[in-house]
Coordinates of C-alpha atoms in Angstrom, one line a residue:
Chain I
M1415 CA 43.6 49.3 27.1
I1416 CA 42.6 50.5 30.5
T1417 CA 39.2 51.7 31.4
G1418 CA 37.8 53.6 34.3
Q1419 CA 34.2 53.9 35.4
I1420 CA 32.8 50.9 33.7
A1421 CA 29.1 51.0 33.8
S1422 CA 27.5 47.8 35.0
D1423 CA 25.5 47.4 31.8
V1424 CA 28.5 47.8 29.5
T1425 CA 30.1 44.7 28.1
V1426 CA 33.6 44.4 29.4
A1427 CA 36.3 44.4 26.8
T1428 CA 37.9 40.9 26.5
D1429 CA 41.5 42.1 26.9
L1430 CA 40.9 43.3 30.5
T1431 CA 42.7 41.1 32.9
V1432 CA 40.7 42.4 35.8
S1433 CA 37.6 44.5 36.0
A1434 CA 35.3 45.6 38.8
S1435 CA 31.8 46.8 38.1
G1436 CA 29.7 48.5 40.7
L1437 CA 31.6 46.8 43.5
T1438 CA 30.2 47.5 46.9
K1439 CA 31.1 46.0 50.3
R1440 CA 29.6 46.9 53.6
F1441 CA 30.7 45.9 57.1
G1442 CA 27.5 46.3 59.1
T1443 CA 26.0 49.6 58.0
R1444 CA 29.4 51.1 56.9
A1445 CA 30.2 51.0 53.2
V1446 CA 33.9 50.2 52.9
V1447 CA 33.8 50.1 49.1
S1448 CA 31.1 51.8 47.3
D1449 CA 30.1 51.4 43.6
L1450 CA 33.7 50.9 42.5
S1451 CA 34.2 50.3 38.8
F1452 CA 37.5 50.1 36.9
G1453 CA 39.4 47.7 34.7
V1454 CA 43.0 47.0 33.9
A1455 CA 44.2 45.4 30.7
K1456 CA 46.8 42.7 30.2
G1457 CA 50.4 44.0 30.6
H1458 CA 49.4 47.3 32.2
A1459 CA 50.0 48.7 35.7
F1460 CA 47.3 50.5 37.6
G1461 CA 48.0 52.5 40.7
L1462 CA 45.2 52.5 43.2
L1463 CA 46.0 55.5 45.3
G1464 CA 44.4 56.6 48.5
P1465 CA 45.0 57.4 52.2
N1466 CA 44.9 54.9 55.0
G1467 CA 41.4 53.5 55.4
A1468 CA 40.3 54.5 51.9
G1469 CA 39.3 50.9 51.0
K1470 CA 42.3 49.7 49.1
T1471 CA 42.9 46.5 51.0
T1472 CA 39.2 45.6 50.9
T1473 CA 39.3 46.2 47.2
V1474 CA 42.2 43.7 46.8
R1475 CA 40.3 41.2 48.9
L1476 CA 37.2 41.6 46.8
L1477 CA 39.2 41.3 43.5
T1478 CA 40.8 38.1 44.7
G1479 CA 37.7 36.5 46.1
L1480 CA 38.6 36.6 49.8
L1481 CA 35.5 38.8 50.3
T1482 CA 32.2 38.5 48.6
P1483 CA 30.8 41.8 47.4
D1484 CA 27.3 43.0 48.6
A1485 CA 26.8 44.3 45.1
G1486 CA 28.6 44.4 41.8
A1487 CA 30.8 41.9 40.2
V1488 CA 34.5 41.1 39.5
T1489 CA 35.8 39.6 36.3
L1490 CA 39.2 38.0 36.2
F1491 CA 40.8 36.8 33.0
G1492 CA 37.4 37.1 31.3
E1493 CA 35.7 34.9 33.9
P1494 CA 33.2 36.2 36.4
L1495 CA 34.7 35.6 39.8
D1496 CA 32.6 33.5 42.3
A1497 CA 33.2 31.0 45.0
S1498 CA 33.4 28.1 42.6
N1499 CA 36.3 29.3 40.6
A1500 CA 38.1 31.6 43.1
D1501 CA 40.7 29.0 44.1
A1502 CA 41.6 28.1 40.5
L1503 CA 41.8 31.8 39.4
R1504 CA 44.1 32.6 42.4
R1505 CA 46.7 30.2 40.8
R1506 CA 47.2 33.0 38.2
I1507 CA 47.4 35.8 40.8
G1508 CA 50.2 36.9 43.1
V1509 CA 49.5 39.0 46.1
Q1510 CA 51.8 41.0 48.3
T1511 CA 50.1 42.7 51.2
D1512 CA 51.2 43.9 54.6
T1513 CA 50.7 40.3 55.8
N1514 CA 53.8 38.9 57.4
L1515 CA 56.2 36.3 56.2
Y1516 CA 57.2 33.3 58.4
D1517 CA 59.8 34.7 60.8
T1518 CA 61.1 31.3 61.9
L1519 CA 61.7 30.1 58.4
S1520 CA 64.6 31.2 56.2
A1521 CA 64.1 33.4 53.1
R1522 CA 64.6 30.3 50.9
E1523 CA 62.1 28.2 53.0
N1524 CA 59.5 30.9 52.7
L1525 CA 59.8 31.0 48.9
R1526 CA 60.0 27.2 48.7
A1527 CA 56.6 26.9 50.5
W1528 CA 55.0 29.4 48.2
G1529 CA 56.5 27.8 45.1
A1530 CA 55.0 24.5 46.1
L1531 CA 51.6 26.1 46.9
Y1532 CA 51.5 27.5 43.4
G1533 CA 52.6 24.2 41.8
I1534 CA 56.1 25.1 40.6
D1535 CA 57.8 22.0 39.4
R1536 CA 60.1 20.5 42.0
N1537 CA 63.0 20.4 39.6
R1538 CA 62.6 24.1 38.7
L1539 CA 61.9 25.3 42.3
D1540 CA 65.5 25.8 43.4
E1541 CA 66.4 27.6 40.2
R1542 CA 63.4 29.9 40.5
I1543 CA 64.2 30.7 44.2
G1544 CA 67.7 31.5 43.2
D1545 CA 66.5 33.8 40.4
V1546 CA 64.0 35.7 42.6
L1547 CA 66.6 36.1 45.5
G1548 CA 69.2 37.2 42.9
V1549 CA 66.9 39.8 41.3
L1550 CA 66.0 41.2 44.7
G1551 CA 69.6 41.3 45.9
L1552 CA 68.9 38.8 48.7
S1553 CA 71.1 35.9 47.5
D1554 CA 73.5 36.2 50.4
R1555 CA 70.7 36.1 52.9
A1556 CA 68.9 33.1 51.4
D1557 CA 69.4 31.0 54.5
S1558 CA 68.9 33.7 57.0
L1559 CA 65.8 33.4 59.1
V1560 CA 63.2 36.1 58.0
G1561 CA 63.1 37.4 61.6
E1562 CA 66.7 38.3 61.3
L1563 CA 66.3 40.4 58.1
S1564 CA 65.8 44.1 58.0
K1565 CA 62.4 45.6 57.3
G1566 CA 63.5 46.5 53.8
M1567 CA 64.7 43.0 53.1
R1568 CA 61.5 41.5 54.4
Q1569 CA 59.6 43.9 52.1
K1570 CA 61.5 42.8 49.1
L1571 CA 61.1 39.1 50.1
A1572 CA 57.3 39.6 50.4
V1573 CA 57.3 40.9 46.8
G1574 CA 59.5 38.0 45.8
R1575 CA 57.1 35.6 47.3
A1576 CA 54.2 37.1 45.3
V1577 CA 56.1 36.9 42.0
M1578 CA 57.6 33.4 42.6
H1579 CA 55.1 31.7 40.2
E1580 CA 55.3 34.5 37.6
P1581 CA 51.7 35.5 38.0
E1582 CA 49.6 36.9 35.2
L1583 CA 48.0 39.4 37.7
L1584 CA 50.0 40.9 40.6
F1585 CA 48.6 42.9 43.5
L1586 CA 51.1 44.9 45.4
D1587 CA 50.2 46.7 48.6
E1588 CA 52.7 49.5 49.5
P1589 CA 55.5 47.5 47.8
T1590 CA 58.1 50.2 48.4
A1591 CA 57.2 50.9 52.1
G1592 CA 60.4 50.6 54.2
L1593 CA 62.7 50.5 51.2
D1594 CA 65.6 53.0 50.8
P1595 CA 65.4 55.1 47.5
E1596 CA 67.9 52.9 45.8
A1597 CA 66.1 49.6 46.7
S1598 CA 62.8 51.3 45.8
A1599 CA 64.1 52.3 42.4
D1600 CA 65.5 48.7 41.9
L1601 CA 62.2 47.2 42.7
I1602 CA 60.3 49.5 40.4
G1603 CA 62.8 48.7 37.7
Y1604 CA 62.3 44.9 38.3
L1605 CA 58.5 45.3 38.1
K1606 CA 58.7 47.3 34.9
E1607 CA 60.9 44.6 33.4
M1608 CA 58.5 41.9 34.5
I1609 CA 55.5 43.8 33.0
R1610 CA 57.5 44.2 29.8
S1611 CA 58.8 40.6 29.5
L1612 CA 55.8 38.6 30.8
S1613 CA 53.0 41.0 30.1
T1614 CA 52.1 40.9 33.8
T1615 CA 49.1 43.0 34.9
V1616 CA 49.9 44.9 38.1
I1617 CA 47.7 46.7 40.5
I1618 CA 49.6 48.7 43.1
C1619 CA 47.8 50.1 46.2
T1620 CA 49.8 52.8 47.8
H1621 CA 50.0 56.2 49.2
Q1622 CA 53.7 56.3 48.6
L1623 CA 53.7 58.0 45.3
H1624 CA 57.4 58.5 44.5
G1625 CA 58.4 56.6 41.3
L1626 CA 54.8 55.7 40.3
E1627 CA 54.9 57.8 37.2
A1628 CA 57.6 55.4 35.9
L1629 CA 55.5 52.3 36.5
C1630 CA 51.8 53.0 36.3
D1631 CA 50.0 53.5 33.0
E1632 CA 46.9 54.6 34.8
I1633 CA 45.9 55.6 38.3
G1634 CA 42.7 55.6 40.3
M1635 CA 42.1 57.6 43.4
I1636 CA 40.0 56.1 46.1
K1637 CA 38.7 57.7 49.3
G1638 CA 36.0 56.5 51.6
G1639 CA 35.6 53.5 49.3
R1640 CA 34.6 55.6 46.3
L1641 CA 36.7 56.0 43.2
L1642 CA 37.2 59.7 42.9
T1643 CA 38.9 59.6 39.5
S1644 CA 40.9 57.4 37.2
G1645 CA 42.7 57.6 33.9
T1646 CA 46.1 57.7 32.4
V1647 CA 48.6 59.7 34.4
Q1648 CA 49.2 62.1 31.5
D1649 CA 45.5 62.6 30.9
L1650 CA 44.7 63.2 34.5
L1651 CA 47.5 65.7 35.0
H1652 CA 46.6 67.5 31.8
A1653 CA 43.0 67.7 32.6
R1654 CA 43.7 69.2 36.0
W1655 CA 46.6 71.4 34.9
P1656 CA 46.2 72.1 31.2
E1657 CA 49.0 74.7 31.2
H1658 CA 52.7 73.8 31.2
R1659 CA 55.2 75.7 33.3
F1660 CA 58.7 76.4 32.1
S1661 CA 61.7 78.4 33.4
L1662 CA 64.4 79.9 31.2
T1663 CA 67.8 81.1 32.4
V1664 CA 69.1 83.7 30.0
G1665 CA 72.2 85.9 29.7
G1666 CA 72.6 89.4 28.3
D1667 CA 69.8 91.9 28.3
V1668 CA 67.1 90.4 30.6
A1669 CA 64.7 93.2 30.1
R1670 CA 64.7 92.5 26.3
A1671 CA 64.3 88.8 27.0
R1672 CA 61.2 89.5 29.1
E1673 CA 59.7 91.6 26.3
V1674 CA 60.3 88.8 23.8
V1675 CA 58.8 86.1 25.9
S1676 CA 55.9 88.3 27.0
S1677 CA 55.1 89.0 23.3
L1678 CA 54.7 85.3 22.8
V1679 CA 53.1 84.0 26.0
G1680 CA 51.2 87.2 27.1
P1681 CA 50.0 87.1 30.7
G1682 CA 51.6 83.7 31.2
L1683 CA 55.0 85.4 32.0
E1684 CA 55.6 85.4 35.8
P1685 CA 57.7 87.9 37.7
G1686 CA 61.3 86.8 38.0
A1687 CA 64.9 88.0 38.8
D1688 CA 68.5 87.2 38.2
G1689 CA 68.2 86.2 34.6
E1690 CA 65.4 83.7 35.2
L1691 CA 62.1 83.8 33.3
A1692 CA 59.2 81.6 34.3
F1693 CA 56.0 81.3 32.3
V1694 CA 53.0 79.1 31.8
T1695 CA 51.5 78.1 28.5
T1696 CA 48.9 75.6 27.4
D1697 CA 50.9 75.0 24.2
A1698 CA 54.2 73.2 25.0
E1699 CA 55.1 73.4 21.3
L1700 CA 55.6 77.2 21.9
V1701 CA 58.8 76.7 23.8
P1702 CA 61.1 76.1 20.7
A1703 CA 59.6 79.3 19.1
I1704 CA 60.4 81.2 22.3
V1705 CA 64.0 80.0 22.4
A1706 CA 64.4 80.8 18.7
A1707 CA 63.0 84.3 19.2
L1708 CA 65.4 85.0 22.1
V1709 CA 68.3 83.9 20.0
R1710 CA 67.2 86.1 17.2
H1711 CA 67.2 89.0 19.6
D1712 CA 70.8 88.2 20.8
V1713 CA 69.6 86.8 24.1
P1714 CA 71.6 83.7 24.9
V1715 CA 69.5 81.0 26.4
K1716 CA 71.4 79.0 29.1
T1717 CA 68.8 76.5 30.3
V1718 CA 65.2 75.6 29.6
V1719 CA 63.6 73.6 32.4
P1720 CA 60.0 72.2 32.1
H1721 CA 58.3 72.0 35.5
R1722 CA 56.2 68.8 35.2
R1723 CA 53.3 68.2 37.6
T1724 CA 53.6 65.0 39.5
I1725 CA 51.2 62.3 40.7
E1726 CA 51.9 63.4 44.2
Q1727 CA 50.7 66.9 43.4
F1728 CA 47.6 65.5 41.7
Y1729 CA 47.0 63.2 44.7
F1730 CA 46.9 66.0 47.2
A1731 CA 45.0 68.3 44.9
T1732 CA 42.3 65.7 44.4
L1733 CA 42.1 64.9 48.1
D1734 CA 41.9 68.6 48.9
E1735 CA 39.2 69.1 46.4
D1736 CA 37.2 66.1 47.7
G1737 CA 37.6 67.4 51.2
V1738 CA 36.2 70.8 50.2
A1739 CA 33.4 69.1 48.3
Chain D
M782 CA 39.9 17.7 43.9
I783 CA 42.5 17.9 46.6
S784 CA 46.1 18.8 45.6
W785 CA 48.3 16.8 48.0
R786 CA 51.3 18.9 46.9
R787 CA 49.7 22.0 48.4
V788 CA 48.6 20.1 51.5
Q789 CA 52.1 18.8 52.0
A790 CA 53.6 22.3 51.5
V791 CA 51.5 23.7 54.3
I792 CA 52.3 20.7 56.6
R793 CA 56.0 20.9 55.9
K794 CA 56.0 24.7 56.6
D795 CA 54.0 24.1 59.9
W796 CA 56.3 21.4 61.1
L797 CA 59.4 23.5 60.4
E798 CA 57.8 26.3 62.5
V799 CA 57.0 23.9 65.3
A800 CA 60.5 22.4 65.2
R801 CA 62.0 25.8 65.7
N802 CA 59.7 26.9 68.5
K803 CA 61.4 25.8 71.7
Q804 CA 58.4 26.9 73.8
V805 CA 56.0 24.7 71.8
L806 CA 58.5 21.8 71.7
S807 CA 59.0 21.8 75.5
S808 CA 55.2 21.8 76.0
L809 CA 54.9 18.8 73.7
V810 CA 57.3 16.8 75.8
V811 CA 55.9 17.3 79.3
V812 CA 52.6 15.4 79.1
P813 CA 54.0 12.3 77.4
L814 CA 56.9 12.3 79.8
V815 CA 54.5 12.2 82.8
F816 CA 52.1 9.6 81.4
A817 CA 54.6 7.3 79.6
V818 CA 57.6 7.4 82.0
L819 CA 57.1 9.0 85.4
L820 CA 53.7 7.4 86.3
P821 CA 54.4 3.8 85.2
A822 CA 57.8 3.9 86.7
G823 CA 56.4 5.2 90.0
V824 CA 53.7 2.5 90.0
I825 CA 56.1 -0.4 89.6
L826 CA 58.8 1.0 91.9
L827 CA 56.4 2.0 94.7
G828 CA 54.2 -1.1 94.2
D829 CA 51.7 -1.6 97.0
S830 CA 53.5 0.6 99.5
G831 CA 50.3 2.7 99.8
V832 CA 52.0 5.8 98.5
L833 CA 50.3 5.6 95.1
T834 CA 46.8 5.1 96.3
S835 CA 47.1 7.9 98.7
T836 CA 48.5 10.4 96.2
I837 CA 46.7 9.6 92.9
G838 CA 43.0 10.6 93.2
G839 CA 40.5 7.9 92.2
M840 CA 43.1 5.1 92.3
Q841 CA 41.9 3.5 95.6
G842 CA 38.2 3.7 94.4
F843 CA 39.3 2.0 91.2
L844 CA 41.0 -0.8 93.0
D845 CA 38.0 -1.3 95.4
N846 CA 35.5 -1.5 92.5
L847 CA 37.5 -3.8 90.3
P848 CA 35.2 -6.4 88.7
A849 CA 36.0 -10.1 89.4
G850 CA 38.1 -12.0 86.8
V851 CA 39.9 -9.0 85.4
V852 CA 43.2 -10.0 87.1
P853 CA 44.6 -13.5 87.0
A854 CA 43.6 -15.4 90.2
D855 CA 47.1 -16.3 91.2
F856 CA 48.4 -12.6 91.4
T857 CA 49.6 -11.3 94.7
A858 CA 48.2 -8.0 96.0
G859 CA 51.3 -6.2 94.7
Q860 CA 51.0 -7.8 91.3
T861 CA 47.3 -7.0 91.1
M862 CA 48.0 -3.3 92.0
I863 CA 50.6 -3.0 89.2
Y864 CA 48.6 -5.0 86.6
T865 CA 45.4 -3.1 87.0
L866 CA 46.9 0.3 87.1
I867 CA 49.3 -0.3 84.2
V868 CA 46.8 -2.1 82.0
Y869 CA 43.4 -0.4 82.9
F870 CA 43.7 2.7 85.0
F871 CA 46.3 4.5 82.8
A872 CA 44.7 3.5 79.5
P873 CA 42.4 6.5 79.2
F874 CA 45.2 8.8 80.3
F875 CA 47.0 7.9 77.1
L876 CA 44.2 9.4 75.1
V877 CA 45.0 12.7 76.8
I878 CA 48.4 12.8 75.1
P879 CA 47.1 13.2 71.5
V880 CA 44.5 15.7 72.7
M881 CA 47.2 17.8 74.4
V882 CA 49.7 17.6 71.6
A883 CA 47.1 18.3 68.9
S884 CA 45.7 21.2 70.8
I885 CA 49.2 22.8 71.1
T886 CA 50.2 22.2 67.5
A887 CA 46.8 23.0 66.0
S888 CA 46.3 26.2 67.9
S889 CA 49.9 27.3 67.1
S890 CA 49.5 26.5 63.4
F891 CA 46.1 28.1 62.9
V892 CA 45.3 30.7 65.5
G893 CA 49.0 31.3 65.8
E894 CA 49.0 32.2 62.1
K895 CA 46.3 34.8 62.9
E896 CA 48.2 36.1 65.8
R897 CA 51.4 36.4 63.7
R898 CA 49.4 37.9 60.8
T899 CA 50.6 35.3 58.3
I900 CA 47.2 33.6 57.6
E901 CA 46.0 36.2 55.1
G902 CA 49.0 35.3 52.9
L903 CA 47.9 31.7 52.8
L904 CA 44.3 32.7 52.0
Y905 CA 45.5 34.5 48.9
T906 CA 47.0 31.3 47.5
P907 CA 45.2 28.7 45.4
L908 CA 44.6 26.5 48.6
S909 CA 41.0 25.5 48.7
N910 CA 39.2 25.5 52.1
R911 CA 39.3 21.7 52.1
E912 CA 43.0 21.7 51.4
L913 CA 43.8 24.3 54.1
V914 CA 41.7 22.6 56.7
L915 CA 43.1 19.1 55.9
A916 CA 46.6 20.4 55.9
K917 CA 46.1 22.1 59.3
V918 CA 44.4 19.0 60.8
L919 CA 46.9 16.5 59.4
G920 CA 49.8 18.7 60.3
S921 CA 48.7 18.5 63.9
V922 CA 47.3 14.9 64.1
V923 CA 50.3 13.2 62.6
P924 CA 52.8 14.5 65.2
S925 CA 50.3 13.9 68.0
V926 CA 49.9 10.3 66.9
V927 CA 53.6 9.7 66.4
L928 CA 54.4 11.3 69.7
T929 CA 51.8 9.1 71.4
W930 CA 53.1 6.0 69.7
V931 CA 56.6 6.8 70.8
S932 CA 55.2 7.3 74.3
F933 CA 53.5 4.0 74.1
L934 CA 56.7 2.3 73.0
A935 CA 58.5 4.0 76.0
Y936 CA 55.7 2.9 78.3
T937 CA 55.8 -0.7 77.0
I938 CA 59.6 -0.9 77.5
I939 CA 59.5 0.7 81.0
V940 CA 56.7 -1.3 82.4
N941 CA 58.1 -4.6 81.1
A942 CA 61.7 -3.8 82.0
L943 CA 60.9 -2.5 85.5
G944 CA 58.0 -5.0 86.2
Y945 CA 59.6 -8.1 84.7
R946 CA 60.8 -9.4 88.1
V947 CA 57.8 -8.5 90.1
M948 CA 55.3 -9.7 87.4
G949 CA 57.2 -12.8 86.5
G950 CA 57.6 -12.0 82.8
I951 CA 56.3 -9.7 80.1
F952 CA 52.7 -8.7 80.8
F953 CA 52.1 -5.7 78.5
P954 CA 50.5 -4.7 76.1
T955 CA 47.0 -6.1 75.9
W956 CA 44.4 -6.2 73.1
T957 CA 42.6 -3.2 74.7
W958 CA 45.8 -1.2 74.3
A959 CA 46.2 -2.4 70.7
V960 CA 42.8 -0.9 69.8
L961 CA 43.6 2.2 71.9
V962 CA 46.9 2.9 70.2
V963 CA 46.0 1.9 66.7
A964 CA 42.5 3.3 66.4
L965 CA 41.5 5.6 69.3
V966 CA 44.7 7.7 69.5
P967 CA 44.5 8.9 65.9
L968 CA 40.7 9.4 66.1
V969 CA 40.8 11.4 69.3
G970 CA 43.7 13.5 68.0
F971 CA 41.7 14.2 64.8
L972 CA 38.7 15.2 66.7
A973 CA 40.6 17.6 69.0
T974 CA 42.3 19.2 66.0
S975 CA 39.1 19.6 64.0
L976 CA 37.5 21.3 67.0
I977 CA 40.4 23.7 67.3
V978 CA 40.4 24.5 63.6
A979 CA 36.6 25.0 63.8
V980 CA 36.9 27.7 66.5
S981 CA 40.1 29.2 65.0
G982 CA 38.0 31.3 62.6
R983 CA 36.4 33.0 65.7
S984 CA 39.1 32.7 68.3
T985 CA 41.8 35.3 68.3
T986 CA 44.2 33.8 70.9
M987 CA 45.9 30.4 71.1
Q988 CA 44.7 29.9 74.7
G989 CA 41.1 30.4 73.6
A990 CA 41.4 27.8 70.9
Q991 CA 43.2 25.3 73.2
G992 CA 40.3 25.5 75.6
T993 CA 38.1 24.0 73.0
A994 CA 40.1 20.8 73.2
M995 CA 38.8 20.3 76.7
F996 CA 35.5 19.2 75.1
V997 CA 37.4 16.1 74.0
V998 CA 39.0 15.6 77.4
F999 CA 35.6 15.5 79.2
P1000 CA 34.6 12.1 77.7
I1001 CA 38.0 10.8 78.6
L1002 CA 37.6 12.0 82.2
A1003 CA 34.2 10.3 82.2
I1004 CA 36.0 7.0 81.4
V1005 CA 38.4 7.5 84.2
I1006 CA 35.6 8.3 86.7
S1007 CA 33.5 5.4 85.4
Q1008 CA 36.5 3.1 86.1
A1009 CA 37.1 4.6 89.5
T1010 CA 33.5 4.2 90.6
G1011 CA 33.2 0.7 89.2
L1012 CA 30.6 1.8 86.6
M1013 CA 32.6 0.5 83.6
L1014 CA 36.0 -1.0 82.9
F1015 CA 38.0 0.3 79.9
D1016 CA 38.3 -3.1 78.2
V1017 CA 38.6 -4.1 74.6
T1018 CA 34.8 -4.0 74.0
V1019 CA 34.6 -0.4 75.3
A1020 CA 37.6 0.5 73.2
L1021 CA 36.1 -0.9 70.0
V1022 CA 32.8 0.7 70.5
A1023 CA 34.5 4.0 71.2
A1024 CA 36.5 3.7 68.0
V1025 CA 33.5 3.2 65.9
V1026 CA 31.6 6.1 67.5
L1027 CA 34.7 8.3 67.2
A1028 CA 35.2 7.5 63.5
A1029 CA 31.7 8.6 62.7
V1030 CA 32.1 11.8 64.9
D1031 CA 35.4 12.6 63.2
V1032 CA 34.0 12.4 59.7
A1033 CA 31.0 14.5 60.7
A1034 CA 33.3 17.0 62.4
F1035 CA 35.6 17.4 59.4
V1036 CA 32.8 17.9 57.0
L1037 CA 31.2 20.5 59.3
V1038 CA 34.5 22.3 59.8
V1039 CA 35.1 22.6 56.0
A1040 CA 31.5 23.7 55.4
R1041 CA 31.7 26.3 58.0
F1042 CA 35.2 27.6 57.1
E1043 CA 34.8 31.2 55.9
R1044 CA 37.8 33.1 54.5
E1045 CA 35.7 36.3 54.9
R1046 CA 35.3 35.8 58.7
I1047 CA 39.0 35.1 59.1
V1048 CA 40.3 38.1 57.2
T1049 CA 37.9 40.5 58.7
R1050 CA 38.7 39.4 62.2
L1051 CA 42.5 39.6 62.0

């Protein structure tokens, strides 16, 4: 279960790995995070989306106890986060931010230091380092100094460092920045597998939206320190764009095909040419009926293509709307 | 409770970084080389030729103000010069070695982490404030002490080997030096490092942090000046009193540094 906009007086569900309630942080008079409330349940991935300076990094620092909120509260693993338990709770957390690795240490030495900091057993450490480097495709660069690695390799190693101890809660800040599409897809695949096999809870802060649909159960949009909206990807997209858009490629009598489709979708039919018909409908279940009707009228249907809205479109639409407001 | 495994992990990482930084390594070698090799060798080889007293500031004043009974009565003028300089005059200079070494390593490992933007990663780990400060302090103090002890060994070998004929046998070290090397060197190094770590949260450059170590050098200079003016001789009593005072100051400094260590201040001033 994932919840958005948790009121401060509502009892937080016990299956939430992390929850923020009315979180506010000011630097001087400037509110960097303002009345932020959301929660993420065990084994779920939450995408915290927002432009640069939106307050994403400050949110991560608040959720990990590096910063103390001016108002509101954070609950981690069912415990209210405060100075007395922050160090202990951080043992269960992994964080990858834009902070740098140690350039004069090798990839293996960087991971070894982190493994020791998180208390990985000495006998298991080498095996774990080998596993992480292998999964990230860095085995052949294990003994290269980090300063000699490409930006993409360093990025992958930074994620590797954060997952060394198989954390229950993982914060990732722009994890795919600097990665080529293949490496990006591999990393998202690895994260999905980790979530599946270890029930890891993941919070991804990013404005790089490609591939997020495959990973995130829920997203929240933050701007100016305020959470503009949050919810499951499907619900948010459906709420903003209740209609579905499809295009059909047909053979034979196109005019007849337009009549048939128009009779079923009404004004949802868009002008088209060259045997292609595009239409919008709020009822996706209507598509099989349209295809069947076309076939009954001797109109061969070559392709049916659903045009799904993406998180990226939602992101820009929400930002535009907020800018107008 | 302190996790020594986490403390060791940070120390090992810091030492690896220092070992691979040629600039830092070369800086670490210069001061010990001057105080442990060049100066004592020069004193013994040049003897009472007058070159030393005219080139090293304060040395003539020190010789003129030397209290009676400090040097064996049967020593010649040349032997007196060598003995007093090697045993007394250079003693406080040896305290400068741990301060210099600790200031270089501590500023590199703490403010350097801020400059290289690696410190935030450490702050996200389970390291407690006490563990992080202890790791940074020990990671700097231990090499500074070891390097000073190696320098002391070199100093001992050089002064005895080169001075054996002139002095008529082995004449070094003395009890004052034993207290200095065993107690004062670690205590002074610890204090210098603690001060640098204390200002590291506010300082954004290594040079700025290193400047703080000068606060530790001032009392050492005061000892040098006191000796030069005949106000006080750095003997075993002074060394023991200094050790007791420093131990108390060190404990207070460490407690204060840990208490005033704020992650928030560090991450918001990166």
